[in-house]
Amino acid sequence: MTVDGREVRTSPTAGPRPATAVATRVRGRAHVVLPAYNEAASLPSLLHRIAEVARTEQVTVWVVDDGSSDGTGDVAEAAGLDVRLVRHPVNLGLGQAVQTGLRAALGDAGEDDFIVVMDADDTHDPSLITKLGNEIIAGSDVVICSRFVDGGDDKTAPLFRRMLSRGAAVLFRRVLGLVDVHDFTSGFRAYRVSLLTRASTHWGERLVEERGFACMVELLLKLRHCHPVITEVPLELRYDRKQGPSKLKLRRTIVQYVRLLARDRLTPAPYREL
């Protein structure tokens, strides 16, 4: 199949999908978007752990191979999950990979489903998908897996990343007044399908414009105009599971955050209710 002119391949599912959701399961299907650039070493372990979640939950995984040169796409196709592979011929950056994954998932998701974005480097715990789905059922529109609430932790991450994440959180929280958000830069979140549909209808291809790590903050800033209910669940970041080098460029990311904040301050709110 194709999505926005890009090739999408589907692998066979590992087993029958649950017909209904019960009280201990999430309602609807979890569409897990994995932006991946040269993650062939990490994907097998991560997909295996997601397959464990899929034993009790309905899960579709969207792997966006962002121009990888290490066989990331081939590894994804070999997984025994409901995996949809979307390929970028060249590396377009995290922001475009997130945008592509969201649009692909939205094109397939039902109104009771929810969309999860998480890192493909195996530093996030897929078992949280169930908790994210339960938060959506309870009324949340955005659920952030947060390192900065009780039970969250990022001690395995390098010091410069920890300082950057905390600094960004303080900056955006104070300037934007989003008091319910403690972790603005977390790459592990769940979104209600109807919320993303409304936002995508308004912004279209401009929903995610940042190419780098600032795209996660940008998406949150735009979604706030839809007046979402935002909650957080604790995340224990397992940076020690990461197989390859970090793709985050400290100076470039700081510039992106400052530029994003300035643009947000100068850009008027949408002229109509979203």
C-alpha atoms as an extended CHARMM CRD file, in Angstrom:
* protein
*
       274  EXT
         1         1  MET       CA              0.0000000000        0.0000000000        0.0000000000  PROA      1               0.0000000000
         2         2  THR       CA              1.0960000000        3.6300000000       -0.2700000000  PROA      2               0.0000000000
         3         3  VAL       CA              0.7280000000        6.5970000000        2.0620000000  PROA      3               0.0000000000
         4         4  ASP       CA              1.1790000000       10.1010000000        0.6230000000  PROA      4               0.0000000000
         5         5  GLY       CA              3.0250000000        8.5350000000       -2.3170000000  PROA      5               0.0000000000
         6         6  ARG       CA              5.4190000000        6.6080000000       -0.0720000000  PROA      6               0.0000000000
         7         7  GLU       CA              5.7750000000        2.8490000000       -0.0590000000  PROA      7               0.0000000000
         8         8  VAL       CA              4.1440000000        1.0540000000        2.8600000000  PROA      8               0.0000000000
         9         9  ARG       CA              4.5630000000       -2.6740000000        3.3990000000  PROA      9               0.0000000000
        10        10  THR       CA              2.6050000000       -4.8580000000        5.7780000000  PROA      10              0.0000000000
        11        11  SER       CA              3.9280000000       -7.9630000000        7.4830000000  PROA      11              0.0000000000
        12        12  PRO       CA              1.6670000000      -10.8050000000        8.6510000000  PROA      12              0.0000000000
        13        13  THR       CA              0.3210000000      -10.5700000000       12.1730000000  PROA      13              0.0000000000
        14        14  ALA       CA              1.6060000000      -12.9430000000       14.7940000000  PROA      14              0.0000000000
        15        15  GLY       CA             -1.8700000000      -14.1870000000       15.7190000000  PROA      15              0.0000000000
        16        16  PRO       CA             -5.5720000000      -13.3410000000       15.8710000000  PROA      16              0.0000000000
        17        17  ARG       CA             -6.5420000000       -9.9030000000       17.0930000000  PROA      17              0.0000000000
        18        18  PRO       CA             -8.7970000000       -9.6340000000       20.1360000000  PROA      18              0.0000000000
        19        19  ALA       CA            -12.3850000000       -9.0540000000       19.0120000000  PROA      19              0.0000000000
        20        20  THR       CA            -13.3670000000       -6.9090000000       21.9720000000  PROA      20              0.0000000000
        21        21  ALA       CA            -11.7300000000       -4.9600000000       24.7440000000  PROA      21              0.0000000000
        22        22  VAL       CA            -12.3310000000       -5.9670000000       28.3260000000  PROA      22              0.0000000000
        23        23  ALA       CA            -11.9240000000       -3.9120000000       31.4690000000  PROA      23              0.0000000000
        24        24  THR       CA             -8.2240000000       -4.7540000000       31.8390000000  PROA      24              0.0000000000
        25        25  ARG       CA             -7.4170000000       -3.9510000000       28.2040000000  PROA      25              0.0000000000
        26        26  VAL       CA             -7.3210000000       -0.7510000000       26.2620000000  PROA      26              0.0000000000
        27        27  ARG       CA            -10.3120000000        0.0330000000       24.1310000000  PROA      27              0.0000000000
        28        28  GLY       CA             -9.4580000000        0.2020000000       20.4480000000  PROA      28              0.0000000000
        29        29  ARG       CA             -6.1560000000       -0.3980000000       18.7140000000  PROA      29              0.0000000000
        30        30  ALA       CA             -2.8350000000        1.1590000000       19.6780000000  PROA      30              0.0000000000
        31        31  HSD       CA             -1.0530000000        2.5010000000       16.5870000000  PROA      31              0.0000000000
        32        32  VAL       CA              2.6140000000        2.7100000000       17.6060000000  PROA      32              0.0000000000
        33        33  VAL       CA              4.7090000000        5.0540000000       15.4530000000  PROA      33              0.0000000000
        34        34  LEU       CA              8.4620000000        4.3780000000       15.4990000000  PROA      34              0.0000000000
        35        35  PRO       CA             10.5810000000        6.9820000000       13.6490000000  PROA      35              0.0000000000
        36        36  ALA       CA             13.7660000000        5.0510000000       12.8900000000  PROA      36              0.0000000000
        37        37  TYR       CA             17.0950000000        6.1230000000       11.4370000000  PROA      37              0.0000000000
        38        38  ASN       CA             19.8090000000        3.4380000000       11.4870000000  PROA      38              0.0000000000
        39        39  GLU       CA             18.1950000000        1.4740000000       14.3250000000  PROA      39              0.0000000000
        40        40  ALA       CA             18.7540000000       -2.0620000000       12.9920000000  PROA      40              0.0000000000
        41        41  ALA       CA             20.5940000000       -3.0160000000       16.1860000000  PROA      41              0.0000000000
        42        42  SER       CA             17.8180000000       -1.7980000000       18.5060000000  PROA      42              0.0000000000
        43        43  LEU       CA             14.6120000000       -2.6140000000       16.6310000000  PROA      43              0.0000000000
        44        44  PRO       CA             14.5660000000       -6.4120000000       17.1040000000  PROA      44              0.0000000000
        45        45  SER       CA             14.6050000000       -6.1190000000       20.8960000000  PROA      45              0.0000000000
        46        46  LEU       CA             12.0440000000       -3.3170000000       20.9030000000  PROA      46              0.0000000000
        47        47  LEU       CA              9.6810000000       -5.1270000000       18.5290000000  PROA      47              0.0000000000
        48        48  HSD       CA              9.9870000000       -8.2790000000       20.6350000000  PROA      48              0.0000000000
        49        49  ARG       CA              8.9220000000       -6.3110000000       23.6980000000  PROA      49              0.0000000000
        50        50  ILE       CA              6.0250000000       -4.7270000000       21.7840000000  PROA      50              0.0000000000
        51        51  ALA       CA              4.9930000000       -8.2430000000       20.6870000000  PROA      51              0.0000000000
        52        52  GLU       CA              4.6420000000       -9.1230000000       24.3720000000  PROA      52              0.0000000000
        53        53  VAL       CA              2.2060000000       -6.2300000000       24.7600000000  PROA      53              0.0000000000
        54        54  ALA       CA              0.3430000000       -7.4200000000       21.6560000000  PROA      54              0.0000000000
        55        55  ARG       CA             -0.5140000000      -10.6680000000       23.4390000000  PROA      55              0.0000000000
        56        56  THR       CA             -3.2120000000       -8.7890000000       25.3530000000  PROA      56              0.0000000000
        57        57  GLU       CA             -3.6380000000       -5.5760000000       23.3690000000  PROA      57              0.0000000000
        58        58  GLN       CA             -4.5120000000       -4.7360000000       19.7940000000  PROA      58              0.0000000000
        59        59  VAL       CA             -1.3270000000       -3.2150000000       18.3640000000  PROA      59              0.0000000000
        60        60  THR       CA             -0.2480000000       -2.0200000000       14.9370000000  PROA      60              0.0000000000
        61        61  VAL       CA              3.3310000000       -0.7890000000       14.5800000000  PROA      61              0.0000000000
        62        62  TRP       CA              4.2680000000        1.8580000000       12.0160000000  PROA      62              0.0000000000
        63        63  VAL       CA              8.0260000000        1.8860000000       11.4250000000  PROA      63              0.0000000000
        64        64  VAL       CA              9.1500000000        4.9620000000        9.4960000000  PROA      64              0.0000000000
        65        65  ASP       CA             12.5390000000        4.0850000000        7.9920000000  PROA      65              0.0000000000
        66        66  ASP       CA             13.9920000000        7.5700000000        7.5540000000  PROA      66              0.0000000000
        67        67  GLY       CA             16.5950000000        6.8480000000        4.8870000000  PROA      67              0.0000000000
        68        68  SER       CA             18.5430000000        4.3090000000        6.9520000000  PROA      68              0.0000000000
        69        69  SER       CA             21.6690000000        2.7010000000        5.5030000000  PROA      69              0.0000000000
        70        70  ASP       CA             21.9420000000       -0.2190000000        7.9540000000  PROA      70              0.0000000000
        71        71  GLY       CA             18.9890000000       -2.3780000000        6.9250000000  PROA      71              0.0000000000
        72        72  THR       CA             16.5210000000       -0.9460000000        9.4570000000  PROA      72              0.0000000000
        73        73  GLY       CA             13.6060000000       -1.5320000000        7.0930000000  PROA      73              0.0000000000
        74        74  ASP       CA             14.5280000000       -5.1800000000        6.5200000000  PROA      74              0.0000000000
        75        75  VAL       CA             14.7050000000       -5.7990000000       10.2670000000  PROA      75              0.0000000000
        76        76  ALA       CA             11.2610000000       -4.2440000000       10.7120000000  PROA      76              0.0000000000
        77        77  GLU       CA              9.7210000000       -6.4160000000        8.0300000000  PROA      77              0.0000000000
        78        78  ALA       CA             11.0660000000       -9.5630000000        9.6810000000  PROA      78              0.0000000000
        79        79  ALA       CA              9.1870000000       -8.9240000000       12.9350000000  PROA      79              0.0000000000
        80        80  GLY       CA              6.2930000000      -11.2030000000       13.8260000000  PROA      80              0.0000000000
        81        81  LEU       CA              3.9180000000       -8.3250000000       14.4710000000  PROA      81              0.0000000000
        82        82  ASP       CA              1.3800000000       -6.2970000000       12.5480000000  PROA      82              0.0000000000
        83        83  VAL       CA              4.1130000000       -4.0020000000       11.2260000000  PROA      83              0.0000000000
        84        84  ARG       CA              3.5810000000       -1.3790000000        8.5490000000  PROA      84              0.0000000000
        85        85  LEU       CA              6.8080000000       -0.1120000000        7.0340000000  PROA      85              0.0000000000
        86        86  VAL       CA              7.0090000000        3.3670000000        5.5430000000  PROA      86              0.0000000000
        87        87  ARG       CA             10.2450000000        4.2800000000        3.7800000000  PROA      87              0.0000000000
        88        88  HSD       CA             11.8200000000        7.6640000000        3.1500000000  PROA      88              0.0000000000
        89        89  PRO       CA             14.3130000000        7.3330000000        0.2760000000  PROA      89              0.0000000000
        90        90  VAL       CA             16.6560000000        9.7600000000        2.0630000000  PROA      90              0.0000000000
        91        91  ASN       CA             17.0190000000       10.9630000000        5.6310000000  PROA      91              0.0000000000
        92        92  LEU       CA             14.5490000000       13.8060000000        6.2190000000  PROA      92              0.0000000000
        93        93  GLY       CA             14.9490000000       14.2070000000        9.9650000000  PROA      93              0.0000000000
        94        94  LEU       CA             12.9540000000       13.1970000000       13.0310000000  PROA      94              0.0000000000
        95        95  GLY       CA             10.2350000000       15.7810000000       12.4700000000  PROA      95              0.0000000000
        96        96  GLN       CA              9.3420000000       14.5510000000        9.0060000000  PROA      96              0.0000000000
        97        97  ALA       CA              9.4810000000       10.9450000000       10.1780000000  PROA      97              0.0000000000
        98        98  VAL       CA              7.0020000000       11.7520000000       12.9640000000  PROA      98              0.0000000000
        99        99  GLN       CA              4.7750000000       13.6040000000       10.4920000000  PROA      99              0.0000000000
       100       100  THR       CA              4.8180000000       10.6850000000        8.0620000000  PROA      100             0.0000000000
       101       101  GLY       CA              4.0810000000        8.1740000000       10.8100000000  PROA      101             0.0000000000
       102       102  LEU       CA              1.1870000000       10.1970000000       12.2160000000  PROA      102             0.0000000000
       103       103  ARG       CA             -0.4180000000       10.6670000000        8.8080000000  PROA      103             0.0000000000
       104       104  ALA       CA             -0.0320000000        6.9740000000        7.9800000000  PROA      104             0.0000000000
       105       105  ALA       CA             -1.5600000000        5.9060000000       11.2970000000  PROA      105             0.0000000000
       106       106  LEU       CA             -4.3990000000        8.4210000000       11.0460000000  PROA      106             0.0000000000
       107       107  GLY       CA             -5.2740000000        7.0520000000        7.6220000000  PROA      107             0.0000000000
       108       108  ASP       CA             -5.8460000000        3.6130000000        9.1350000000  PROA      108             0.0000000000
       109       109  ALA       CA             -7.0050000000        4.3100000000       12.6940000000  PROA      109             0.0000000000
       110       110  GLY       CA            -10.5820000000        4.0780000000       13.9030000000  PROA      110             0.0000000000
       111       111  GLU       CA            -12.1890000000        6.6780000000       16.1450000000  PROA      111             0.0000000000
       112       112  ASP       CA            -11.7160000000        4.5000000000       19.2460000000  PROA      112             0.0000000000
       113       113  ASP       CA             -8.0320000000        3.9050000000       18.5300000000  PROA      113             0.0000000000
       114       114  PHE       CA             -5.1260000000        5.9250000000       19.8480000000  PROA      114             0.0000000000
       115       115  ILE       CA             -1.6990000000        6.7500000000       18.4590000000  PROA      115             0.0000000000
       116       116  VAL       CA              1.5450000000        6.2990000000       20.3720000000  PROA      116             0.0000000000
       117       117  VAL       CA              4.8620000000        7.8160000000       19.3020000000  PROA      117             0.0000000000
       118       118  MET       CA              7.9710000000        6.3500000000       20.8980000000  PROA      118             0.0000000000
       119       119  ASP       CA             11.6980000000        6.1740000000       20.1930000000  PROA      119             0.0000000000
       120       120  ALA       CA             12.9590000000        3.2680000000       18.1190000000  PROA      120             0.0000000000
       121       121  ASP       CA             16.2190000000        2.9150000000       20.0700000000  PROA      121             0.0000000000
       122       122  ASP       CA             14.7240000000        0.5920000000       22.7380000000  PROA      122             0.0000000000
       123       123  THR       CA             15.0690000000        3.1180000000       25.5770000000  PROA      123             0.0000000000
       124       124  HSD       CA             11.2940000000        3.2730000000       26.1660000000  PROA      124             0.0000000000
       125       125  ASP       CA              9.2260000000        0.5860000000       27.8890000000  PROA      125             0.0000000000
       126       126  PRO       CA              6.4010000000       -0.6750000000       25.6270000000  PROA      126             0.0000000000
       127       127  SER       CA              4.5150000000       -2.0840000000       28.6230000000  PROA      127             0.0000000000
       128       128  LEU       CA              3.4020000000        1.5110000000       29.2550000000  PROA      128             0.0000000000
       129       129  ILE       CA              1.1990000000        1.2950000000       26.1460000000  PROA      129             0.0000000000
       130       130  THR       CA             -1.5490000000       -0.3020000000       28.2250000000  PROA      130             0.0000000000
       131       131  LYS       CA             -1.3670000000        2.4880000000       30.7970000000  PROA      131             0.0000000000
       132       132  LEU       CA             -1.4250000000        5.1040000000       28.0390000000  PROA      132             0.0000000000
       133       133  GLY       CA             -4.5500000000        3.5290000000       26.5660000000  PROA      133             0.0000000000
       134       134  ASN       CA             -6.2390000000        3.5070000000       29.9520000000  PROA      134             0.0000000000
       135       135  GLU       CA             -5.5050000000        7.2130000000       30.3610000000  PROA      135             0.0000000000
       136       136  ILE       CA             -7.0740000000        7.8990000000       26.9660000000  PROA      136             0.0000000000
       137       137  ILE       CA            -10.1540000000        5.9000000000       27.9780000000  PROA      137             0.0000000000
       138       138  ALA       CA            -10.3410000000        7.9270000000       31.2000000000  PROA      138             0.0000000000
       139       139  GLY       CA            -10.5980000000       11.1680000000       29.2100000000  PROA      139             0.0000000000
       140       140  SER       CA             -7.0900000000       12.3280000000       28.3810000000  PROA      140             0.0000000000
       141       141  ASP       CA             -6.3490000000       13.6380000000       24.8980000000  PROA      141             0.0000000000
       142       142  VAL       CA             -2.5500000000       13.6120000000       25.2610000000  PROA      142             0.0000000000
       143       143  VAL       CA             -0.6220000000       11.3770000000       27.6550000000  PROA      143             0.0000000000
       144       144  ILE       CA              3.0740000000       12.0770000000       28.1470000000  PROA      144             0.0000000000
       145       145  CYS       CA              5.4780000000        9.4890000000       29.4970000000  PROA      145             0.0000000000
       146       146  SER       CA              7.3420000000       11.8080000000       31.8350000000  PROA      146             0.0000000000
       147       147  ARG       CA             10.7640000000       11.5390000000       33.4140000000  PROA      147             0.0000000000
       148       148  PHE       CA              9.9820000000       14.4180000000       35.7710000000  PROA      148             0.0000000000
       149       149  VAL       CA              6.9900000000       13.1910000000       37.7880000000  PROA      149             0.0000000000
       150       150  ASP       CA              6.9950000000       10.8780000000       40.7990000000  PROA      150             0.0000000000
       151       151  GLY       CA              8.2020000000        7.4730000000       39.6420000000  PROA      151             0.0000000000
       152       152  GLY       CA              9.9470000000        8.8470000000       36.5600000000  PROA      152             0.0000000000
       153       153  ASP       CA             13.7020000000        8.6760000000       36.1150000000  PROA      153             0.0000000000
       154       154  ASP       CA             16.4230000000        9.4520000000       33.5600000000  PROA      154             0.0000000000
       155       155  LYS       CA             19.5870000000        8.7460000000       35.5400000000  PROA      155             0.0000000000
       156       156  THR       CA             20.9710000000        6.4510000000       32.8280000000  PROA      156             0.0000000000
       157       157  ALA       CA             21.0320000000        9.3040000000       30.2770000000  PROA      157             0.0000000000
       158       158  PRO       CA             24.1660000000       11.4040000000       29.6810000000  PROA      158             0.0000000000
       159       159  LEU       CA             24.4230000000       14.5270000000       31.8210000000  PROA      159             0.0000000000
       160       160  PHE       CA             24.1380000000       16.9410000000       28.8880000000  PROA      160             0.0000000000
       161       161  ARG       CA             20.8540000000       15.3450000000       27.7850000000  PROA      161             0.0000000000
       162       162  ARG       CA             19.4540000000       15.4970000000       31.3010000000  PROA      162             0.0000000000
       163       163  MET       CA             20.3670000000       19.1600000000       31.6380000000  PROA      163             0.0000000000
       164       164  LEU       CA             18.8980000000       19.9940000000       28.2280000000  PROA      164             0.0000000000
       165       165  SER       CA             15.6030000000       18.2440000000       28.9590000000  PROA      165             0.0000000000
       166       166  ARG       CA             15.2270000000       19.9030000000       32.3480000000  PROA      166             0.0000000000
       167       167  GLY       CA             16.1750000000       23.3170000000       31.0400000000  PROA      167             0.0000000000
       168       168  ALA       CA             13.6640000000       23.0560000000       28.2080000000  PROA      168             0.0000000000
       169       169  ALA       CA             10.9660000000       21.9420000000       30.6390000000  PROA      169             0.0000000000
       170       170  VAL       CA             11.5060000000       24.9430000000       32.9070000000  PROA      170             0.0000000000
       171       171  LEU       CA             11.6450000000       27.3590000000       29.9640000000  PROA      171             0.0000000000
       172       172  PHE       CA              8.5210000000       26.1700000000       28.1610000000  PROA      172             0.0000000000
       173       173  ARG       CA              6.5090000000       25.6750000000       31.3350000000  PROA      173             0.0000000000
       174       174  ARG       CA              7.1480000000       29.2110000000       32.5500000000  PROA      174             0.0000000000
       175       175  VAL       CA              6.7610000000       30.9860000000       29.2400000000  PROA      175             0.0000000000
       176       176  LEU       CA              3.7360000000       29.0510000000       27.9830000000  PROA      176             0.0000000000
       177       177  GLY       CA              1.9510000000       28.5290000000       31.2780000000  PROA      177             0.0000000000
       178       178  LEU       CA              1.2500000000       24.8380000000       30.6390000000  PROA      178             0.0000000000
       179       179  VAL       CA              1.3350000000       23.9800000000       34.3270000000  PROA      179             0.0000000000
       180       180  ASP       CA              0.0940000000       20.4190000000       33.8090000000  PROA      180             0.0000000000
       181       181  VAL       CA              3.1400000000       19.5100000000       31.7210000000  PROA      181             0.0000000000
       182       182  HSD       CA              6.4740000000       18.6460000000       33.3140000000  PROA      182             0.0000000000
       183       183  ASP       CA              8.2360000000       16.8810000000       30.4130000000  PROA      183             0.0000000000
       184       184  PHE       CA              7.9620000000       18.8280000000       27.1490000000  PROA      184             0.0000000000
       185       185  THR       CA             10.6720000000       16.9390000000       25.2610000000  PROA      185             0.0000000000
       186       186  SER       CA              9.6780000000       13.3280000000       25.9200000000  PROA      186             0.0000000000
       187       187  GLY       CA              9.4600000000       11.3390000000       22.7060000000  PROA      187             0.0000000000
       188       188  PHE       CA              7.0520000000        8.8220000000       24.2380000000  PROA      188             0.0000000000
       189       189  ARG       CA              3.4160000000        9.9730000000       24.1110000000  PROA      189             0.0000000000
       190       190  ALA       CA             -0.1080000000        8.8760000000       23.2850000000  PROA      190             0.0000000000
       191       191  TYR       CA             -2.6850000000       10.9430000000       21.3940000000  PROA      191             0.0000000000
       192       192  ARG       CA             -6.4090000000       10.6240000000       20.9680000000  PROA      192             0.0000000000
       193       193  VAL       CA             -7.1650000000       10.0570000000       17.2760000000  PROA      193             0.0000000000
       194       194  SER       CA             -9.8750000000       12.7330000000       17.1480000000  PROA      194             0.0000000000
       195       195  LEU       CA             -7.4460000000       15.3220000000       18.5480000000  PROA      195             0.0000000000
       196       196  LEU       CA             -4.7950000000       14.6110000000       15.9140000000  PROA      196             0.0000000000
       197       197  THR       CA             -7.4510000000       14.5870000000       13.2020000000  PROA      197             0.0000000000
       198       198  ARG       CA             -8.6260000000       18.0700000000       14.1770000000  PROA      198             0.0000000000
       199       199  ALA       CA             -5.0770000000       19.3900000000       14.3060000000  PROA      199             0.0000000000
       200       200  SER       CA             -4.0780000000       17.7110000000       11.0400000000  PROA      200             0.0000000000
       201       201  THR       CA             -7.1450000000       19.1360000000        9.3050000000  PROA      201             0.0000000000
       202       202  HSD       CA             -6.1130000000       22.6470000000       10.3330000000  PROA      202             0.0000000000
       203       203  TRP       CA             -2.3300000000       22.5330000000        9.8410000000  PROA      203             0.0000000000
       204       204  GLY       CA             -1.9950000000       19.8440000000        7.1530000000  PROA      204             0.0000000000
       205       205  GLU       CA              1.6470000000       19.3210000000        6.1840000000  PROA      205             0.0000000000
       206       206  ARG       CA              2.5910000000       22.1350000000        8.5960000000  PROA      206             0.0000000000
       207       207  LEU       CA              1.5620000000       20.1250000000       11.6560000000  PROA      207             0.0000000000
       208       208  VAL       CA              5.2320000000       19.2310000000       12.1710000000  PROA      208             0.0000000000
       209       209  GLU       CA              7.7070000000       21.6450000000       10.6010000000  PROA      209             0.0000000000
       210       210  GLU       CA             10.7650000000       21.1910000000       12.8100000000  PROA      210             0.0000000000
       211       211  ARG       CA             13.1720000000       18.5930000000       11.4300000000  PROA      211             0.0000000000
       212       212  GLY       CA             15.0240000000       17.7890000000       14.6420000000  PROA      212             0.0000000000
       213       213  PHE       CA             14.2360000000       16.8890000000       18.2470000000  PROA      213             0.0000000000
       214       214  ALA       CA             12.2880000000       20.1210000000       18.7560000000  PROA      214             0.0000000000
       215       215  CYS       CA              9.4540000000       18.5650000000       16.7270000000  PROA      215             0.0000000000
       216       216  MET       CA              8.0020000000       16.9480000000       19.8560000000  PROA      216             0.0000000000
       217       217  VAL       CA              7.7110000000       20.3250000000       21.5730000000  PROA      217             0.0000000000
       218       218  GLU       CA              6.3190000000       21.8940000000       18.3970000000  PROA      218             0.0000000000
       219       219  LEU       CA              3.5730000000       19.2960000000       18.1650000000  PROA      219             0.0000000000
       220       220  LEU       CA              2.5780000000       19.8690000000       21.7750000000  PROA      220             0.0000000000
       221       221  LEU       CA              2.5000000000       23.6410000000       21.2770000000  PROA      221             0.0000000000
       222       222  LYS       CA              0.1940000000       23.3370000000       18.2890000000  PROA      222             0.0000000000
       223       223  LEU       CA             -2.0780000000       20.8040000000       19.9490000000  PROA      223             0.0000000000
       224       224  ARG       CA             -2.6150000000       23.1330000000       22.9050000000  PROA      224             0.0000000000
       225       225  HSD       CA             -4.7870000000       25.2940000000       20.6090000000  PROA      225             0.0000000000
       226       226  CYS       CA             -7.2240000000       22.3660000000       20.5610000000  PROA      226             0.0000000000
       227       227  HSD       CA             -7.5450000000       22.6950000000       24.3670000000  PROA      227             0.0000000000
       228       228  PRO       CA             -6.6250000000       19.0720000000       25.1010000000  PROA      228             0.0000000000
       229       229  VAL       CA             -6.7050000000       17.3010000000       28.4310000000  PROA      229             0.0000000000
       230       230  ILE       CA             -3.0220000000       16.4830000000       29.0770000000  PROA      230             0.0000000000
       231       231  THR       CA             -1.8470000000       13.9760000000       31.6680000000  PROA      231             0.0000000000
       232       232  GLU       CA              1.5010000000       12.3730000000       32.4570000000  PROA      232             0.0000000000
       233       233  VAL       CA              2.5730000000        8.8980000000       33.5620000000  PROA      233             0.0000000000
       234       234  PRO       CA              6.0130000000        8.0630000000       34.9900000000  PROA      234             0.0000000000
       235       235  LEU       CA              8.7300000000        6.9970000000       32.5680000000  PROA      235             0.0000000000
       236       236  GLU       CA             11.9360000000        5.2820000000       33.6060000000  PROA      236             0.0000000000
       237       237  LEU       CA             14.1740000000        6.0580000000       30.6600000000  PROA      237             0.0000000000
       238       238  ARG       CA             16.5230000000        3.1470000000       29.9360000000  PROA      238             0.0000000000
       239       239  TYR       CA             19.2850000000        4.8970000000       28.0460000000  PROA      239             0.0000000000
       240       240  ASP       CA             21.5660000000        1.9910000000       28.9530000000  PROA      240             0.0000000000
       241       241  ARG       CA             19.6350000000       -0.1520000000       26.4430000000  PROA      241             0.0000000000
       242       242  LYS       CA             20.6060000000        2.1220000000       23.5510000000  PROA      242             0.0000000000
       243       243  GLN       CA             22.7660000000        0.2890000000       20.9930000000  PROA      243             0.0000000000
       244       244  GLY       CA             24.0480000000        3.1300000000       18.7970000000  PROA      244             0.0000000000
       245       245  PRO       CA             25.4050000000        6.6580000000       19.2910000000  PROA      245             0.0000000000
       246       246  SER       CA             23.0880000000        9.5220000000       20.1530000000  PROA      246             0.0000000000
       247       247  LYS       CA             21.6810000000       11.4630000000       17.2080000000  PROA      247             0.0000000000
       248       248  LEU       CA             20.9930000000       14.5440000000       19.3100000000  PROA      248             0.0000000000
       249       249  LYS       CA             23.2190000000       17.5350000000       18.5250000000  PROA      249             0.0000000000
       250       250  LEU       CA             23.2780000000       19.7010000000       21.6360000000  PROA      250             0.0000000000
       251       251  ARG       CA             23.9580000000       23.1400000000       20.1460000000  PROA      251             0.0000000000
       252       252  ARG       CA             21.6420000000       22.6050000000       17.1910000000  PROA      252             0.0000000000
       253       253  THR       CA             18.8150000000       21.4100000000       19.4520000000  PROA      253             0.0000000000
       254       254  ILE       CA             19.1610000000       24.4150000000       21.7850000000  PROA      254             0.0000000000
       255       255  VAL       CA             18.9260000000       26.7370000000       18.7780000000  PROA      255             0.0000000000
       256       256  GLN       CA             15.8400000000       24.8580000000       17.5850000000  PROA      256             0.0000000000
       257       257  TYR       CA             14.1480000000       25.2430000000       20.9780000000  PROA      257             0.0000000000
       258       258  VAL       CA             14.8380000000       28.9860000000       21.1300000000  PROA      258             0.0000000000
       259       259  ARG       CA             13.7110000000       29.4960000000       17.5470000000  PROA      259             0.0000000000
       260       260  LEU       CA             10.5720000000       27.4570000000       18.1550000000  PROA      260             0.0000000000
       261       261  LEU       CA              9.6670000000       29.4690000000       21.2310000000  PROA      261             0.0000000000
       262       262  ALA       CA             10.1960000000       32.7640000000       19.3830000000  PROA      262             0.0000000000
       263       263  ARG       CA              8.0840000000       31.6020000000       16.4570000000  PROA      263             0.0000000000
       264       264  ASP       CA              5.3280000000       30.4700000000       18.7870000000  PROA      264             0.0000000000
       265       265  ARG       CA              5.2850000000       33.8520000000       20.5220000000  PROA      265             0.0000000000
       266       266  LEU       CA              5.0820000000       35.6930000000       17.1970000000  PROA      266             0.0000000000
       267       267  THR       CA              2.5350000000       33.4440000000       15.5090000000  PROA      267             0.0000000000
       268       268  PRO       CA             -1.1110000000       34.3180000000       16.1830000000  PROA      268             0.0000000000
       269       269  ALA       CA             -3.4250000000       31.6480000000       17.5100000000  PROA      269             0.0000000000
       270       270  PRO       CA             -5.6980000000       29.9220000000       14.9510000000  PROA      270             0.0000000000
       271       271  TYR       CA             -8.4240000000       32.2730000000       13.8230000000  PROA      271             0.0000000000
       272       272  ARG       CA            -11.1570000000       29.7190000000       14.5070000000  PROA      272             0.0000000000
       273       273  GLU       CA            -11.9410000000       27.2570000000       17.2410000000  PROA      273             0.0000000000
       274       274  LEU       CA            -10.2180000000       23.9130000000       16.7220000000  PROA      274             0.0000000000
